[in-house]
Amino acid sequence: MDCAQHQNHEGHQHGPGCGHTAIQHAGHTDYLHGGHLHHMHANHVDDHRVPVNSANPDSCSQAHQCGAHDGGHRHGPSCGHEPIPHGDHTDYLISGHLHHQHGDHCDNHGGVVLA
Ligand SMILES: [Zn+2]
Ligand SMILES: [Zn+2]
Ligand SMILES: [Zn+2]
Ligand SMILES: [Zn+2]
Ligand SMILES: [Zn+2]
Ligand SMILES: [Zn+2]
Ligand SMILES: [Zn+2]
């Protein structure tokens, strides 16, 4: 994993109970913060992303309707769901899995394990 050091992250140490959603990622814990996946690395913060793989594909799943929100909902900035970086795009973390806005429907880009 490359060390992609995140700038301008002062005054907050992610950790248990810090208030951000924590997920398990490749054997460590990362924290969702402002659409980034933050990893505490020594004295700085790295930006991680959920990798695209068989568990988290970036392909179209056809219309995904799990009932977590109504069919007219459009994910986007300030839609109220937690943004999470996946591959080269942003998804939304809902009930432990990734919703991807694809045209007029949602794709399911797989699950993550909450820490
Ligand atoms: Zn935090
Ligand atoms: Zn990570
Ligand atoms: Zn789709
Ligand atoms: Zn869903
Ligand atoms: Zn949404
Ligand atoms: Zn959705
Ligand atoms: Zn995705």
Short mmCIF file of N, CA and C and ligand atoms in Angstrom, two decimals:
data_model
loop_
_atom_site.label_atom_id
_atom_site.label_comp_id
_atom_site.label_asym_id
_atom_site.label_seq_id
_atom_site.Cartn_x
_atom_site.Cartn_y
_atom_site.Cartn_z
N MET A 1 0.85 -1.20 0.00
CA MET A 1 0.00 0.00 0.00
C MET A 1 0.88 1.24 0.00
N ASP A 2 0.68 2.09 -0.98
CA ASP A 2 1.45 3.33 -1.02
C ASP A 2 1.07 4.22 0.15
N CYS A 3 2.00 5.03 0.54
CA CYS A 3 1.75 6.00 1.59
C CYS A 3 1.37 7.31 0.94
N ALA A 4 0.06 7.55 0.84
CA ALA A 4 -0.43 8.78 0.21
C ALA A 4 -0.74 9.77 1.32
N GLN A 5 0.25 10.49 1.71
CA GLN A 5 0.09 11.35 2.88
C GLN A 5 -0.93 12.44 2.64
N HIS A 6 -1.82 12.57 3.60
CA HIS A 6 -2.92 13.53 3.49
C HIS A 6 -2.52 14.83 4.18
N GLN A 7 -2.73 15.90 3.47
CA GLN A 7 -2.36 17.21 4.02
C GLN A 7 -3.54 17.83 4.78
N ASN A 8 -3.25 18.82 5.56
CA ASN A 8 -4.29 19.62 6.21
C ASN A 8 -5.22 18.80 7.09
N HIS A 9 -4.64 17.95 7.88
CA HIS A 9 -5.46 17.17 8.80
C HIS A 9 -4.87 17.36 10.18
N GLU A 10 -5.26 18.45 10.80
CA GLU A 10 -4.67 18.81 12.07
C GLU A 10 -5.71 18.77 13.17
N GLY A 11 -5.28 18.45 14.34
CA GLY A 11 -6.14 18.57 15.50
C GLY A 11 -7.09 17.43 15.74
N HIS A 12 -7.01 16.39 14.94
CA HIS A 12 -7.90 15.26 15.17
C HIS A 12 -7.13 13.97 15.01
N GLN A 13 -7.18 13.14 16.04
CA GLN A 13 -6.58 11.81 15.97
C GLN A 13 -7.70 10.79 15.86
N HIS A 14 -7.77 10.11 14.70
CA HIS A 14 -8.78 9.06 14.59
C HIS A 14 -8.46 7.93 15.55
N GLY A 15 -9.50 7.36 16.10
CA GLY A 15 -9.33 6.23 17.01
C GLY A 15 -10.69 5.76 17.46
N PRO A 16 -10.72 4.70 18.24
CA PRO A 16 -12.00 4.17 18.72
C PRO A 16 -12.83 5.28 19.38
N GLY A 17 -14.06 5.44 18.93
CA GLY A 17 -14.94 6.42 19.53
C GLY A 17 -14.70 7.85 19.07
N CYS A 18 -13.91 8.05 18.03
CA CYS A 18 -13.62 9.42 17.59
C CYS A 18 -14.82 10.05 16.89
N GLY A 19 -15.82 9.23 16.58
CA GLY A 19 -17.03 9.77 15.98
C GLY A 19 -17.14 9.52 14.49
N HIS A 20 -16.06 9.08 13.86
CA HIS A 20 -16.10 8.76 12.44
C HIS A 20 -16.37 7.27 12.25
N THR A 21 -17.01 6.95 11.13
CA THR A 21 -17.29 5.56 10.83
C THR A 21 -15.98 4.82 10.57
N ALA A 22 -15.77 3.73 11.29
CA ALA A 22 -14.54 2.95 11.13
C ALA A 22 -14.83 1.68 10.34
N ILE A 23 -13.98 1.38 9.37
CA ILE A 23 -14.14 0.15 8.61
C ILE A 23 -12.82 -0.62 8.60
N GLN A 24 -12.95 -1.93 8.43
CA GLN A 24 -11.75 -2.76 8.31
C GLN A 24 -11.29 -2.77 6.86
N HIS A 25 -9.98 -2.59 6.67
CA HIS A 25 -9.43 -2.51 5.34
C HIS A 25 -8.06 -3.18 5.33
N ALA A 26 -7.97 -4.31 4.63
CA ALA A 26 -6.68 -4.97 4.44
C ALA A 26 -5.92 -5.15 5.76
N GLY A 27 -6.64 -5.55 6.79
CA GLY A 27 -5.98 -5.88 8.04
C GLY A 27 -5.77 -4.74 9.02
N HIS A 28 -6.26 -3.54 8.67
CA HIS A 28 -6.16 -2.42 9.60
C HIS A 28 -7.50 -1.69 9.64
N THR A 29 -7.56 -0.66 10.43
CA THR A 29 -8.79 0.11 10.57
C THR A 29 -8.61 1.49 9.94
N ASP A 30 -9.56 1.88 9.11
CA ASP A 30 -9.56 3.21 8.51
C ASP A 30 -10.82 3.94 8.96
N TYR A 31 -10.80 5.26 8.79
CA TYR A 31 -11.92 6.09 9.26
C TYR A 31 -12.44 6.94 8.11
N LEU A 32 -13.76 6.92 7.95
CA LEU A 32 -14.37 7.77 6.92
C LEU A 32 -14.46 9.19 7.44
N HIS A 33 -13.91 10.12 6.66
CA HIS A 33 -13.87 11.51 7.08
C HIS A 33 -13.96 12.40 5.86
N GLY A 34 -15.10 13.04 5.70
CA GLY A 34 -15.27 13.99 4.60
C GLY A 34 -15.09 13.38 3.23
N GLY A 35 -15.52 12.15 3.05
CA GLY A 35 -15.40 11.50 1.75
C GLY A 35 -14.06 10.84 1.52
N HIS A 36 -13.17 10.90 2.50
CA HIS A 36 -11.89 10.23 2.42
C HIS A 36 -11.87 9.04 3.36
N LEU A 37 -10.98 8.11 3.08
CA LEU A 37 -10.76 6.97 3.95
C LEU A 37 -9.40 7.19 4.61
N HIS A 38 -9.46 7.61 5.86
CA HIS A 38 -8.23 8.00 6.54
C HIS A 38 -7.61 6.85 7.30
N HIS A 39 -6.31 6.72 7.16
CA HIS A 39 -5.55 5.70 7.87
C HIS A 39 -4.49 6.40 8.72
N MET A 40 -4.55 6.16 10.03
CA MET A 40 -3.54 6.76 10.90
C MET A 40 -2.23 6.02 10.70
N HIS A 41 -1.22 6.76 10.28
CA HIS A 41 0.07 6.16 9.98
C HIS A 41 1.13 6.96 10.72
N ALA A 42 1.59 6.39 11.83
CA ALA A 42 2.55 7.09 12.67
C ALA A 42 2.01 8.47 13.00
N ASN A 43 2.67 9.53 12.59
CA ASN A 43 2.26 10.87 13.01
C ASN A 43 1.50 11.62 11.92
N HIS A 44 1.05 10.88 10.87
CA HIS A 44 0.30 11.56 9.82
C HIS A 44 -0.86 10.67 9.35
N VAL A 45 -1.62 11.16 8.42
CA VAL A 45 -2.80 10.46 7.93
C VAL A 45 -2.62 10.13 6.46
N ASP A 46 -2.86 8.87 6.10
CA ASP A 46 -2.83 8.48 4.69
C ASP A 46 -4.27 8.41 4.16
N ASP A 47 -4.42 8.69 2.87
CA ASP A 47 -5.70 8.49 2.21
C ASP A 47 -5.70 7.10 1.57
N HIS A 48 -6.63 6.27 1.99
CA HIS A 48 -6.80 4.97 1.37
C HIS A 48 -8.10 4.96 0.57
N ARG A 49 -8.22 3.95 -0.30
CA ARG A 49 -9.44 3.78 -1.08
C ARG A 49 -9.82 2.31 -1.01
N VAL A 50 -11.10 2.03 -1.10
CA VAL A 50 -11.53 0.64 -1.21
C VAL A 50 -11.10 0.14 -2.59
N PRO A 51 -10.31 -0.93 -2.65
CA PRO A 51 -9.84 -1.41 -3.95
C PRO A 51 -10.96 -2.05 -4.76
N VAL A 52 -10.81 -2.01 -6.08
CA VAL A 52 -11.75 -2.70 -6.96
C VAL A 52 -11.27 -4.15 -7.09
N ASN A 53 -12.08 -5.07 -6.66
CA ASN A 53 -11.75 -6.50 -6.78
C ASN A 53 -13.05 -7.29 -6.81
N SER A 54 -12.95 -8.61 -6.68
CA SER A 54 -14.16 -9.42 -6.81
C SER A 54 -15.15 -9.15 -5.68
N ALA A 55 -14.63 -8.76 -4.53
CA ALA A 55 -15.53 -8.45 -3.40
C ALA A 55 -16.17 -7.09 -3.55
N ASN A 56 -15.47 -6.19 -4.22
CA ASN A 56 -15.97 -4.82 -4.43
C ASN A 56 -15.83 -4.45 -5.90
N PRO A 57 -16.64 -5.06 -6.76
CA PRO A 57 -16.55 -4.77 -8.20
C PRO A 57 -17.06 -3.36 -8.49
N ASP A 58 -16.56 -2.77 -9.61
CA ASP A 58 -17.04 -1.44 -9.97
C ASP A 58 -17.97 -1.52 -11.18
N SER A 59 -18.50 -2.71 -11.43
CA SER A 59 -19.38 -2.90 -12.57
C SER A 59 -20.84 -2.67 -12.20
N CYS A 60 -21.67 -2.62 -13.23
CA CYS A 60 -23.09 -2.39 -13.01
C CYS A 60 -23.74 -3.66 -12.49
N SER A 61 -24.46 -3.52 -11.38
CA SER A 61 -25.16 -4.67 -10.79
C SER A 61 -26.62 -4.70 -11.23
N GLN A 62 -26.98 -3.86 -12.19
CA GLN A 62 -28.39 -3.61 -12.52
C GLN A 62 -29.01 -2.92 -11.33
N ALA A 63 -30.24 -2.52 -11.48
CA ALA A 63 -30.86 -1.71 -10.45
C ALA A 63 -30.83 -2.41 -9.10
N HIS A 64 -30.12 -1.79 -8.17
CA HIS A 64 -30.01 -2.34 -6.82
C HIS A 64 -31.03 -1.63 -5.94
N GLN A 65 -31.96 -2.40 -5.42
CA GLN A 65 -32.99 -1.82 -4.56
C GLN A 65 -33.08 -2.65 -3.30
N CYS A 66 -32.30 -2.24 -2.29
CA CYS A 66 -32.28 -3.02 -1.04
C CYS A 66 -33.22 -2.43 -0.01
N GLY A 67 -33.91 -1.35 -0.39
CA GLY A 67 -34.87 -0.77 0.53
C GLY A 67 -34.28 0.21 1.52
N ALA A 68 -32.97 0.49 1.39
CA ALA A 68 -32.32 1.40 2.34
C ALA A 68 -32.76 2.85 2.11
N HIS A 69 -33.23 3.13 0.91
CA HIS A 69 -33.73 4.47 0.61
C HIS A 69 -34.75 4.32 -0.50
N ASP A 70 -35.55 5.34 -0.72
CA ASP A 70 -36.59 5.19 -1.74
C ASP A 70 -36.00 5.29 -3.14
N GLY A 71 -36.75 4.79 -4.10
CA GLY A 71 -36.25 4.66 -5.46
C GLY A 71 -35.96 5.98 -6.13
N GLY A 72 -36.51 7.06 -5.63
CA GLY A 72 -36.27 8.36 -6.24
C GLY A 72 -35.04 9.05 -5.72
N HIS A 73 -34.36 8.44 -4.75
CA HIS A 73 -33.18 9.07 -4.15
C HIS A 73 -32.03 9.10 -5.14
N ARG A 74 -31.31 10.24 -5.17
CA ARG A 74 -30.11 10.35 -6.01
C ARG A 74 -28.94 10.64 -5.10
N HIS A 75 -27.97 9.73 -5.07
CA HIS A 75 -26.80 9.96 -4.24
C HIS A 75 -25.94 11.07 -4.84
N GLY A 76 -25.39 11.87 -3.99
CA GLY A 76 -24.51 12.93 -4.43
C GLY A 76 -24.04 13.69 -3.20
N PRO A 77 -23.23 14.73 -3.45
CA PRO A 77 -22.76 15.53 -2.32
C PRO A 77 -23.94 16.02 -1.48
N SER A 78 -23.85 15.83 -0.19
CA SER A 78 -24.86 16.26 0.77
C SER A 78 -26.20 15.54 0.61
N CYS A 79 -26.18 14.32 0.05
CA CYS A 79 -27.44 13.55 -0.02
C CYS A 79 -27.78 12.95 1.32
N GLY A 80 -26.84 13.03 2.27
CA GLY A 80 -27.11 12.53 3.61
C GLY A 80 -26.48 11.18 3.89
N HIS A 81 -25.99 10.50 2.87
CA HIS A 81 -25.30 9.23 3.08
C HIS A 81 -23.80 9.47 3.18
N GLU A 82 -23.10 8.49 3.76
CA GLU A 82 -21.67 8.64 4.02
C GLU A 82 -20.87 8.32 2.76
N PRO A 83 -20.18 9.31 2.19
CA PRO A 83 -19.38 9.02 0.99
C PRO A 83 -18.15 8.19 1.34
N ILE A 84 -17.76 7.32 0.42
CA ILE A 84 -16.60 6.45 0.63
C ILE A 84 -15.88 6.28 -0.71
N PRO A 85 -14.55 6.48 -0.73
CA PRO A 85 -13.82 6.36 -1.99
C PRO A 85 -13.65 4.90 -2.41
N HIS A 86 -13.95 4.61 -3.65
CA HIS A 86 -13.85 3.25 -4.20
C HIS A 86 -13.25 3.35 -5.58
N GLY A 87 -12.09 2.72 -5.79
CA GLY A 87 -11.43 2.81 -7.09
C GLY A 87 -11.26 4.26 -7.47
N ASP A 88 -11.79 4.64 -8.64
CA ASP A 88 -11.61 6.00 -9.13
C ASP A 88 -12.86 6.85 -8.95
N HIS A 89 -13.76 6.42 -8.08
CA HIS A 89 -15.02 7.16 -7.93
C HIS A 89 -15.44 7.17 -6.46
N THR A 90 -16.55 7.80 -6.20
CA THR A 90 -17.08 7.88 -4.84
C THR A 90 -18.39 7.12 -4.77
N ASP A 91 -18.49 6.24 -3.77
CA ASP A 91 -19.73 5.55 -3.50
C ASP A 91 -20.28 6.05 -2.17
N TYR A 92 -21.41 5.46 -1.76
CA TYR A 92 -22.03 5.85 -0.50
C TYR A 92 -22.24 4.60 0.34
N LEU A 93 -21.80 4.68 1.58
CA LEU A 93 -21.86 3.52 2.48
C LEU A 93 -23.22 3.47 3.16
N ILE A 94 -23.96 2.42 2.87
CA ILE A 94 -25.31 2.26 3.40
C ILE A 94 -25.48 0.82 3.87
N SER A 95 -25.79 0.65 5.14
CA SER A 95 -26.02 -0.69 5.70
C SER A 95 -24.86 -1.63 5.39
N GLY A 96 -23.64 -1.11 5.43
CA GLY A 96 -22.46 -1.96 5.27
C GLY A 96 -22.08 -2.30 3.85
N HIS A 97 -22.75 -1.70 2.87
CA HIS A 97 -22.32 -1.94 1.49
C HIS A 97 -22.33 -0.64 0.69
N LEU A 98 -21.70 -0.72 -0.48
CA LEU A 98 -21.45 0.48 -1.27
C LEU A 98 -22.53 0.69 -2.31
N HIS A 99 -23.18 1.82 -2.24
CA HIS A 99 -24.12 2.21 -3.29
C HIS A 99 -23.42 3.14 -4.26
N HIS A 100 -23.57 2.86 -5.54
CA HIS A 100 -22.99 3.70 -6.58
C HIS A 100 -24.10 4.25 -7.45
N GLN A 101 -24.16 5.58 -7.56
CA GLN A 101 -25.19 6.19 -8.41
C GLN A 101 -24.80 5.99 -9.85
N HIS A 102 -25.62 5.26 -10.60
CA HIS A 102 -25.34 4.94 -12.00
C HIS A 102 -26.56 5.34 -12.82
N GLY A 103 -26.46 6.51 -13.41
CA GLY A 103 -27.63 7.00 -14.14
C GLY A 103 -28.80 7.14 -13.19
N ASP A 104 -29.90 6.46 -13.51
CA ASP A 104 -31.09 6.61 -12.67
C ASP A 104 -31.27 5.45 -11.70
N HIS A 105 -30.23 4.64 -11.52
CA HIS A 105 -30.35 3.55 -10.55
C HIS A 105 -29.08 3.44 -9.71
N CYS A 106 -29.14 2.59 -8.68
CA CYS A 106 -27.99 2.32 -7.84
C CYS A 106 -27.37 0.99 -8.25
N ASP A 107 -26.03 0.96 -8.24
CA ASP A 107 -25.31 -0.30 -8.32
C ASP A 107 -24.88 -0.68 -6.91
N ASN A 108 -24.74 -1.97 -6.68
CA ASN A 108 -24.19 -2.48 -5.42
C ASN A 108 -22.73 -2.84 -5.67
N HIS A 109 -21.82 -2.07 -5.07
CA HIS A 109 -20.39 -2.32 -5.27
C HIS A 109 -19.77 -3.14 -4.14
N GLY A 110 -20.58 -3.93 -3.49
CA GLY A 110 -20.07 -4.87 -2.49
C GLY A 110 -20.03 -4.30 -1.09
N GLY A 111 -19.69 -5.16 -0.16
CA GLY A 111 -19.73 -4.79 1.25
C GLY A 111 -18.38 -4.44 1.82
N VAL A 112 -18.42 -3.73 2.92
CA VAL A 112 -17.22 -3.50 3.73
C VAL A 112 -17.56 -3.96 5.15
N VAL A 113 -16.52 -4.25 5.92
CA VAL A 113 -16.71 -4.70 7.30
C VAL A 113 -16.51 -3.53 8.23
N LEU A 114 -17.55 -3.21 8.97
CA LEU A 114 -17.41 -2.10 9.93
C LEU A 114 -16.54 -2.56 11.10
N ALA A 115 -15.66 -1.69 11.51
CA ALA A 115 -14.74 -2.03 12.61
C ALA A 115 -15.39 -1.72 13.95
ZN ZN B 1 -11.91 10.51 13.50
ZN ZN B 2 -6.67 1.41 4.64
ZN ZN B 3 -25.74 0.30 -12.96
ZN ZN B 4 -28.19 -1.35 -0.85
ZN ZN B 5 -27.62 9.07 -0.86
ZN ZN B 6 -28.54 3.78 -3.41
ZN ZN B 7 -17.99 1.78 -6.40
#
